[in-house]
Structures are given as structure tokens and as C-alpha cells.
Amino acid sequence: MAITRPSNNNHLGPPPISPNPPSDANAAGPGPGPVRGDCPPAWFQDAMSDLLRPLKDTLERHTSSLQRLERLLDERLAATDQRSATMDQRLATMDQRLATMDQRSIMGQNFLPVHDEPRTGGADDRFEVVLFSNLEDPRDLGLPPLTSRAAIEGLTEEQEQAYYNGYYPNGRDAQEDYTDKIYKAIGEA
């Protein structure tokens, strides 16, 4: 059996490849020809660039605005965090003060004297501790407790002054009236 070659006229395969393709894809001229990858023609790129330029500008403006808003939001959140921390500190201080007040209340200290039976006005009557107007306990300031008339009458001038200022922080009474004012403040006037 002999091997025969088909003639060029009957060849159904791909067209022959030119040994010297043009150096520029656009130099091939109109019609089908070699192209560079998937790039559109230059005229199309220019037209699309002109159409997309306003969209790109708008996108850049919006991006810039969003970045500015993000910075402002971060600054405001930081300020809010700072205010929140300050409020937390203040609330913690208030909680401590309330706990102190609760403890004093539990210990049986009163804001006003309580009498279960009428007083005779004698020197043996026992008084209860009455807190100052700022809710401080006089005993916490080193002052002697005012448990009787004798205790009040036995105060030094400095102690009497401290008690008067504790019960009447804005008072303008004369020194000789302090004892009467202290009796009044503890409910024994």
C-alpha cells in the first residue's frame, strides 16, 4: 500500500500561518486579522474613558466624603467614650457615698433625734447622734458625741465652733448663741 498526500485544494484544516506576521496588530488593516489579546480598539477605550470620567469623579468625591465622615465619627465616639469614663468615675464616687450613708443608717444613726418617751430635761437624758447637714458624722471628724446636756455644755470653744459650722454651714450667729443653735440642731431646744 502506498501513502499519498492530499492535495492543497482538498485540505480542510486551518489556514496556513504567515511566516512574517505584522509587528503592529492595528497595521493589519480593516477586517479580520490578528488582534492583541482581548483589548478593545483605541477609539472604544477613548469613548468609554470619556463616559466613565464623571462616574469616577463622583466616586472619588463620595469616597472622600465617606472618609471625612468616618474620621468625624471616630472623633465623636472617642469624645463619647471619654465622657462615659468620666461619668463612670462620678457614679463610682456616688456609689461609695451611698454605701457610707447606708452603713450609717444600718448602724442606727439618725438624721433627727427619736424619743420613745418624753424627756425630763435632766442632765441624765441620752441624746442620739445627729449628722451634720452634709451627712458627715461629727465623730468621724474627731468631735465628742453629743449624748447628753453635760456633753454639750462641756464642749470647748473650738468644738462648739466645729459643731455649729457642721449644722449651720452658712450661719452668721454670734459665738454666744452657738450652744442654743446646737441644741436646736439636734432637736433638744
PDB file of C-alpha atoms in Angstrom:
ATOM      1  CA  MET A   1       0.000   0.000   0.000  1.00  0.00           C
ATOM      2  CA  ALA A   2       1.259   3.416  -0.890  1.00  0.00           C
ATOM      3  CA  ILE A   3       0.857   6.560   1.186  1.00  0.00           C
ATOM      4  CA  THR A   4      -0.461   9.502  -0.723  1.00  0.00           C
ATOM      5  CA  ARG A   5      -0.540  13.131   0.298  1.00  0.00           C
ATOM      6  CA  PRO A   6      -3.746  15.043  -0.126  1.00  0.00           C
ATOM      7  CA  SER A   7      -3.569  17.999  -2.436  1.00  0.00           C
ATOM      8  CA  ASN A   8      -3.756  21.563  -1.135  1.00  0.00           C
ATOM      9  CA  ASN A   9      -7.127  22.004  -2.780  1.00  0.00           C
ATOM     10  CA  ASN A  10      -8.732  19.306  -0.704  1.00  0.00           C
ATOM     11  CA  HIS A  11      -7.175  20.367   2.622  1.00  0.00           C
ATOM     12  CA  LEU A  12      -9.874  21.175   5.203  1.00  0.00           C
ATOM     13  CA  GLY A  13      -7.593  22.119   8.124  1.00  0.00           C
ATOM     14  CA  PRO A  14      -6.665  25.602   9.422  1.00  0.00           C
ATOM     15  CA  PRO A  15      -5.275  28.175   7.007  1.00  0.00           C
ATOM     16  CA  PRO A  16      -1.538  28.301   6.778  1.00  0.00           C
ATOM     17  CA  ILE A  17       0.254  30.625   9.212  1.00  0.00           C
ATOM     18  CA  SER A  18       2.144  33.503   7.645  1.00  0.00           C
ATOM     19  CA  PRO A  19       5.837  33.282   8.404  1.00  0.00           C
ATOM     20  CA  ASN A  20       6.119  37.106   8.999  1.00  0.00           C
ATOM     21  CA  PRO A  21       3.090  38.453  10.960  1.00  0.00           C
ATOM     22  CA  PRO A  22       2.716  42.252  11.065  1.00  0.00           C
ATOM     23  CA  SER A  23       4.544  43.895  14.008  1.00  0.00           C
ATOM     24  CA  ASP A  24       1.526  46.020  15.000  1.00  0.00           C
ATOM     25  CA  ALA A  25      -1.893  44.433  15.373  1.00  0.00           C
ATOM     26  CA  ASN A  26      -3.567  47.592  14.013  1.00  0.00           C
ATOM     27  CA  ALA A  27      -1.364  47.540  10.940  1.00  0.00           C
ATOM     28  CA  ALA A  28      -3.249  44.569   9.624  1.00  0.00           C
ATOM     29  CA  GLY A  29      -5.938  46.916   8.357  1.00  0.00           C
ATOM     30  CA  PRO A  30      -9.700  46.528   8.394  1.00  0.00           C
ATOM     31  CA  GLY A  31     -11.386  43.214   8.550  1.00  0.00           C
ATOM     32  CA  PRO A  32     -10.430  40.049  10.316  1.00  0.00           C
ATOM     33  CA  GLY A  33      -6.854  39.841  11.327  1.00  0.00           C
ATOM     34  CA  PRO A  34      -4.623  39.344  14.304  1.00  0.00           C
ATOM     35  CA  VAL A  35      -5.528  41.333  17.480  1.00  0.00           C
ATOM     36  CA  ARG A  36      -3.705  41.869  20.781  1.00  0.00           C
ATOM     37  CA  GLY A  37      -5.289  39.679  23.437  1.00  0.00           C
ATOM     38  CA  ASP A  38      -8.765  40.868  24.471  1.00  0.00           C
ATOM     39  CA  CYS A  39      -8.084  44.658  24.271  1.00  0.00           C
ATOM     40  CA  PRO A  40     -10.760  46.763  22.618  1.00  0.00           C
ATOM     41  CA  PRO A  41      -9.750  49.178  19.903  1.00  0.00           C
ATOM     42  CA  ALA A  42      -8.293  52.552  20.904  1.00  0.00           C
ATOM     43  CA  TRP A  43     -11.344  54.551  19.753  1.00  0.00           C
ATOM     44  CA  PHE A  44     -13.568  52.455  22.069  1.00  0.00           C
ATOM     45  CA  GLN A  45     -11.240  52.934  25.024  1.00  0.00           C
ATOM     46  CA  ASP A  46     -11.290  56.727  24.490  1.00  0.00           C
ATOM     47  CA  ALA A  47     -15.092  56.801  24.217  1.00  0.00           C
ATOM     48  CA  MET A  48     -15.525  54.699  27.380  1.00  0.00           C
ATOM     49  CA  SER A  49     -12.973  56.810  29.232  1.00  0.00           C
ATOM     50  CA  ASP A  50     -14.990  59.936  28.384  1.00  0.00           C
ATOM     51  CA  LEU A  51     -18.201  58.265  29.552  1.00  0.00           C
ATOM     52  CA  LEU A  52     -16.710  56.904  32.773  1.00  0.00           C
ATOM     53  CA  ARG A  53     -14.827  60.065  33.831  1.00  0.00           C
ATOM     54  CA  PRO A  54     -17.876  61.702  35.538  1.00  0.00           C
ATOM     55  CA  LEU A  55     -18.613  58.430  37.340  1.00  0.00           C
ATOM     56  CA  LYS A  56     -15.008  58.160  38.524  1.00  0.00           C
ATOM     57  CA  ASP A  57     -15.065  61.784  39.714  1.00  0.00           C
ATOM     58  CA  THR A  58     -18.316  61.207  41.609  1.00  0.00           C
ATOM     59  CA  LEU A  59     -16.951  58.023  43.135  1.00  0.00           C
ATOM     60  CA  GLU A  60     -13.803  59.860  44.290  1.00  0.00           C
ATOM     61  CA  ARG A  61     -15.902  62.665  45.829  1.00  0.00           C
ATOM     62  CA  HIS A  62     -18.108  60.177  47.649  1.00  0.00           C
ATOM     63  CA  THR A  63     -15.088  58.215  48.843  1.00  0.00           C
ATOM     64  CA  SER A  64     -13.502  61.401  50.162  1.00  0.00           C
ATOM     65  CA  SER A  65     -16.760  62.390  51.894  1.00  0.00           C
ATOM     66  CA  LEU A  66     -17.105  58.953  53.472  1.00  0.00           C
ATOM     67  CA  GLN A  67     -13.521  59.080  54.749  1.00  0.00           C
ATOM     68  CA  ARG A  68     -14.147  62.529  56.259  1.00  0.00           C
ATOM     69  CA  LEU A  69     -17.364  61.305  57.892  1.00  0.00           C
ATOM     70  CA  GLU A  70     -15.555  58.257  59.234  1.00  0.00           C
ATOM     71  CA  ARG A  71     -12.885  60.496  60.839  1.00  0.00           C
ATOM     72  CA  LEU A  72     -15.582  62.726  62.379  1.00  0.00           C
ATOM     73  CA  LEU A  73     -17.450  59.703  63.693  1.00  0.00           C
ATOM     74  CA  ASP A  74     -14.250  58.287  65.202  1.00  0.00           C
ATOM     75  CA  GLU A  75     -13.540  61.631  66.916  1.00  0.00           C
ATOM     76  CA  ARG A  76     -17.059  61.871  68.294  1.00  0.00           C
ATOM     77  CA  LEU A  77     -17.009  58.279  69.505  1.00  0.00           C
ATOM     78  CA  ALA A  78     -13.707  58.923  71.272  1.00  0.00           C
ATOM     79  CA  ALA A  79     -15.220  62.014  72.946  1.00  0.00           C
ATOM     80  CA  THR A  80     -18.284  59.997  73.948  1.00  0.00           C
ATOM     81  CA  ASP A  81     -16.050  57.282  75.407  1.00  0.00           C
ATOM     82  CA  GLN A  82     -14.195  59.924  77.427  1.00  0.00           C
ATOM     83  CA  ARG A  83     -17.447  61.395  78.750  1.00  0.00           C
ATOM     84  CA  SER A  84     -18.666  57.916  79.601  1.00  0.00           C
ATOM     85  CA  ALA A  85     -15.474  57.186  81.546  1.00  0.00           C
ATOM     86  CA  THR A  86     -15.884  60.468  83.459  1.00  0.00           C
ATOM     87  CA  MET A  87     -19.495  59.616  84.260  1.00  0.00           C
ATOM     88  CA  ASP A  88     -18.436  56.147  85.421  1.00  0.00           C
ATOM     89  CA  GLN A  89     -15.957  57.743  87.826  1.00  0.00           C
ATOM     90  CA  ARG A  90     -18.605  60.110  89.159  1.00  0.00           C
ATOM     91  CA  LEU A  91     -21.095  57.275  89.584  1.00  0.00           C
ATOM     92  CA  ALA A  92     -18.484  55.212  91.425  1.00  0.00           C
ATOM     93  CA  THR A  93     -17.933  58.128  93.813  1.00  0.00           C
ATOM     94  CA  MET A  94     -21.682  58.455  94.334  1.00  0.00           C
ATOM     95  CA  ASP A  95     -21.945  54.708  94.962  1.00  0.00           C
ATOM     96  CA  GLN A  96     -19.271  55.000  97.661  1.00  0.00           C
ATOM     97  CA  ARG A  97     -21.115  57.881  99.297  1.00  0.00           C
ATOM     98  CA  LEU A  98     -24.408  55.990  99.206  1.00  0.00           C
ATOM     99  CA  ALA A  99     -22.754  52.913 100.679  1.00  0.00           C
ATOM    100  CA  THR A 100     -21.409  55.064 103.515  1.00  0.00           C
ATOM    101  CA  MET A 101     -24.863  56.512 104.112  1.00  0.00           C
ATOM    102  CA  ASP A 102     -26.384  53.028 104.070  1.00  0.00           C
ATOM    103  CA  GLN A 103     -23.802  51.817 106.553  1.00  0.00           C
ATOM    104  CA  ARG A 104     -24.536  54.733 108.872  1.00  0.00           C
ATOM    105  CA  SER A 105     -28.247  54.059 108.598  1.00  0.00           C
ATOM    106  CA  ILE A 106     -27.711  50.386 109.402  1.00  0.00           C
ATOM    107  CA  MET A 107     -25.629  51.329 112.430  1.00  0.00           C
ATOM    108  CA  GLY A 108     -28.679  53.100 113.841  1.00  0.00           C
ATOM    109  CA  GLN A 109     -27.598  56.671 113.244  1.00  0.00           C
ATOM    110  CA  ASN A 110     -30.432  59.075 112.701  1.00  0.00           C
ATOM    111  CA  PHE A 111     -30.757  62.345 110.887  1.00  0.00           C
ATOM    112  CA  LEU A 112     -33.119  63.593 113.575  1.00  0.00           C
ATOM    113  CA  PRO A 113     -33.377  62.529 117.172  1.00  0.00           C
ATOM    114  CA  VAL A 114     -36.019  59.964 118.020  1.00  0.00           C
ATOM    115  CA  HIS A 115     -37.548  59.886 121.501  1.00  0.00           C
ATOM    116  CA  ASP A 116     -39.561  56.921 122.667  1.00  0.00           C
ATOM    117  CA  GLU A 117     -40.646  58.673 125.843  1.00  0.00           C
ATOM    118  CA  PRO A 118     -40.899  62.279 126.926  1.00  0.00           C
ATOM    119  CA  ARG A 119     -37.687  63.915 128.122  1.00  0.00           C
ATOM    120  CA  THR A 120     -37.428  65.262 131.592  1.00  0.00           C
ATOM    121  CA  GLY A 121     -34.832  67.809 130.609  1.00  0.00           C
ATOM    122  CA  GLY A 122     -32.416  66.453 133.202  1.00  0.00           C
ATOM    123  CA  ALA A 123     -28.677  66.038 132.786  1.00  0.00           C
ATOM    124  CA  ASP A 124     -29.076  62.242 132.536  1.00  0.00           C
ATOM    125  CA  ASP A 125     -31.092  62.292 129.301  1.00  0.00           C
ATOM    126  CA  ARG A 126     -29.273  60.472 126.472  1.00  0.00           C
ATOM    127  CA  PHE A 127     -29.198  62.145 123.040  1.00  0.00           C
ATOM    128  CA  GLU A 128     -28.673  60.400 119.748  1.00  0.00           C
ATOM    129  CA  VAL A 129     -26.022  61.382 117.238  1.00  0.00           C
ATOM    130  CA  VAL A 130     -27.335  63.746 114.574  1.00  0.00           C
ATOM    131  CA  LEU A 131     -25.324  64.030 111.355  1.00  0.00           C
ATOM    132  CA  PHE A 132     -24.178  67.376 110.015  1.00  0.00           C
ATOM    133  CA  SER A 133     -26.047  68.973 107.110  1.00  0.00           C
ATOM    134  CA  ASN A 134     -23.513  67.465 104.649  1.00  0.00           C
ATOM    135  CA  LEU A 135     -24.234  64.000 106.161  1.00  0.00           C
ATOM    136  CA  GLU A 136     -20.872  63.753 107.900  1.00  0.00           C
ATOM    137  CA  ASP A 137     -20.750  62.124 111.291  1.00  0.00           C
ATOM    138  CA  PRO A 138     -19.245  64.531 113.860  1.00  0.00           C
ATOM    139  CA  ARG A 139     -17.425  61.579 115.442  1.00  0.00           C
ATOM    140  CA  ASP A 140     -15.612  60.960 112.126  1.00  0.00           C
ATOM    141  CA  LEU A 141     -14.156  64.469 112.476  1.00  0.00           C
ATOM    142  CA  GLY A 142     -12.819  63.770 115.963  1.00  0.00           C
ATOM    143  CA  LEU A 143     -15.589  65.621 117.788  1.00  0.00           C
ATOM    144  CA  PRO A 144     -17.019  64.206 121.013  1.00  0.00           C
ATOM    145  CA  PRO A 145     -20.506  62.713 120.701  1.00  0.00           C
ATOM    146  CA  LEU A 146     -23.315  64.899 121.990  1.00  0.00           C
ATOM    147  CA  THR A 147     -25.020  62.240 124.091  1.00  0.00           C
ATOM    148  CA  SER A 148     -26.230  64.480 126.904  1.00  0.00           C
ATOM    149  CA  ARG A 149     -26.684  68.063 128.049  1.00  0.00           C
ATOM    150  CA  ALA A 150     -23.477  67.728 130.012  1.00  0.00           C
ATOM    151  CA  ALA A 151     -21.603  66.753 126.845  1.00  0.00           C
ATOM    152  CA  ILE A 152     -22.914  69.848 125.044  1.00  0.00           C
ATOM    153  CA  GLU A 153     -22.168  72.145 127.968  1.00  0.00           C
ATOM    154  CA  GLY A 154     -18.663  70.684 128.222  1.00  0.00           C
ATOM    155  CA  LEU A 155     -17.598  71.499 124.636  1.00  0.00           C
ATOM    156  CA  THR A 156     -14.518  73.664 124.137  1.00  0.00           C
ATOM    157  CA  GLU A 157     -14.877  76.807 122.028  1.00  0.00           C
ATOM    158  CA  GLU A 158     -13.222  75.035 119.065  1.00  0.00           C
ATOM    159  CA  GLN A 159     -15.528  72.007 119.374  1.00  0.00           C
ATOM    160  CA  GLU A 160     -18.563  74.255 119.727  1.00  0.00           C
ATOM    161  CA  GLN A 161     -17.435  76.207 116.636  1.00  0.00           C
ATOM    162  CA  ALA A 162     -16.984  72.929 114.662  1.00  0.00           C
ATOM    163  CA  TYR A 163     -20.439  71.663 115.666  1.00  0.00           C
ATOM    164  CA  TYR A 164     -22.055  74.994 114.806  1.00  0.00           C
ATOM    165  CA  ASN A 165     -20.356  75.104 111.374  1.00  0.00           C
ATOM    166  CA  GLY A 166     -21.363  71.479 110.738  1.00  0.00           C
ATOM    167  CA  TYR A 167     -25.037  72.110 111.465  1.00  0.00           C
ATOM    168  CA  TYR A 168     -25.152  75.656 110.059  1.00  0.00           C
ATOM    169  CA  PRO A 169     -22.521  75.896 107.277  1.00  0.00           C
ATOM    170  CA  ASN A 170     -23.752  79.350 106.216  1.00  0.00           C
ATOM    171  CA  GLY A 171     -24.668  80.521 109.712  1.00  0.00           C
ATOM    172  CA  ARG A 172     -23.846  84.030 110.923  1.00  0.00           C
ATOM    173  CA  ASP A 173     -24.817  83.793 114.562  1.00  0.00           C
ATOM    174  CA  ALA A 174     -22.743  85.198 117.393  1.00  0.00           C
ATOM    175  CA  GLN A 175     -20.478  82.834 119.361  1.00  0.00           C
ATOM    176  CA  GLU A 176     -22.655  83.162 122.474  1.00  0.00           C
ATOM    177  CA  ASP A 177     -25.638  81.740 120.510  1.00  0.00           C
ATOM    178  CA  TYR A 178     -23.807  78.579 119.337  1.00  0.00           C
ATOM    179  CA  THR A 179     -24.894  76.387 122.256  1.00  0.00           C
ATOM    180  CA  ASP A 180     -28.600  77.208 121.749  1.00  0.00           C
ATOM    181  CA  LYS A 181     -28.242  76.593 117.991  1.00  0.00           C
ATOM    182  CA  ILE A 182     -26.589  73.212 118.611  1.00  0.00           C
ATOM    183  CA  TYR A 183     -29.465  72.185 120.922  1.00  0.00           C
ATOM    184  CA  LYS A 184     -31.897  73.251 118.220  1.00  0.00           C
ATOM    185  CA  ALA A 185     -29.986  71.341 115.515  1.00  0.00           C
ATOM    186  CA  ILE A 186     -30.179  68.065 117.440  1.00  0.00           C
ATOM    187  CA  GLY A 187     -33.821  68.593 118.339  1.00  0.00           C
ATOM    188  CA  GLU A 188     -33.367  69.441 122.006  1.00  0.00           C
ATOM    189  CA  ALA A 189     -34.212  73.138 122.029  1.00  0.00           C
TER     190      ALA A 189
END
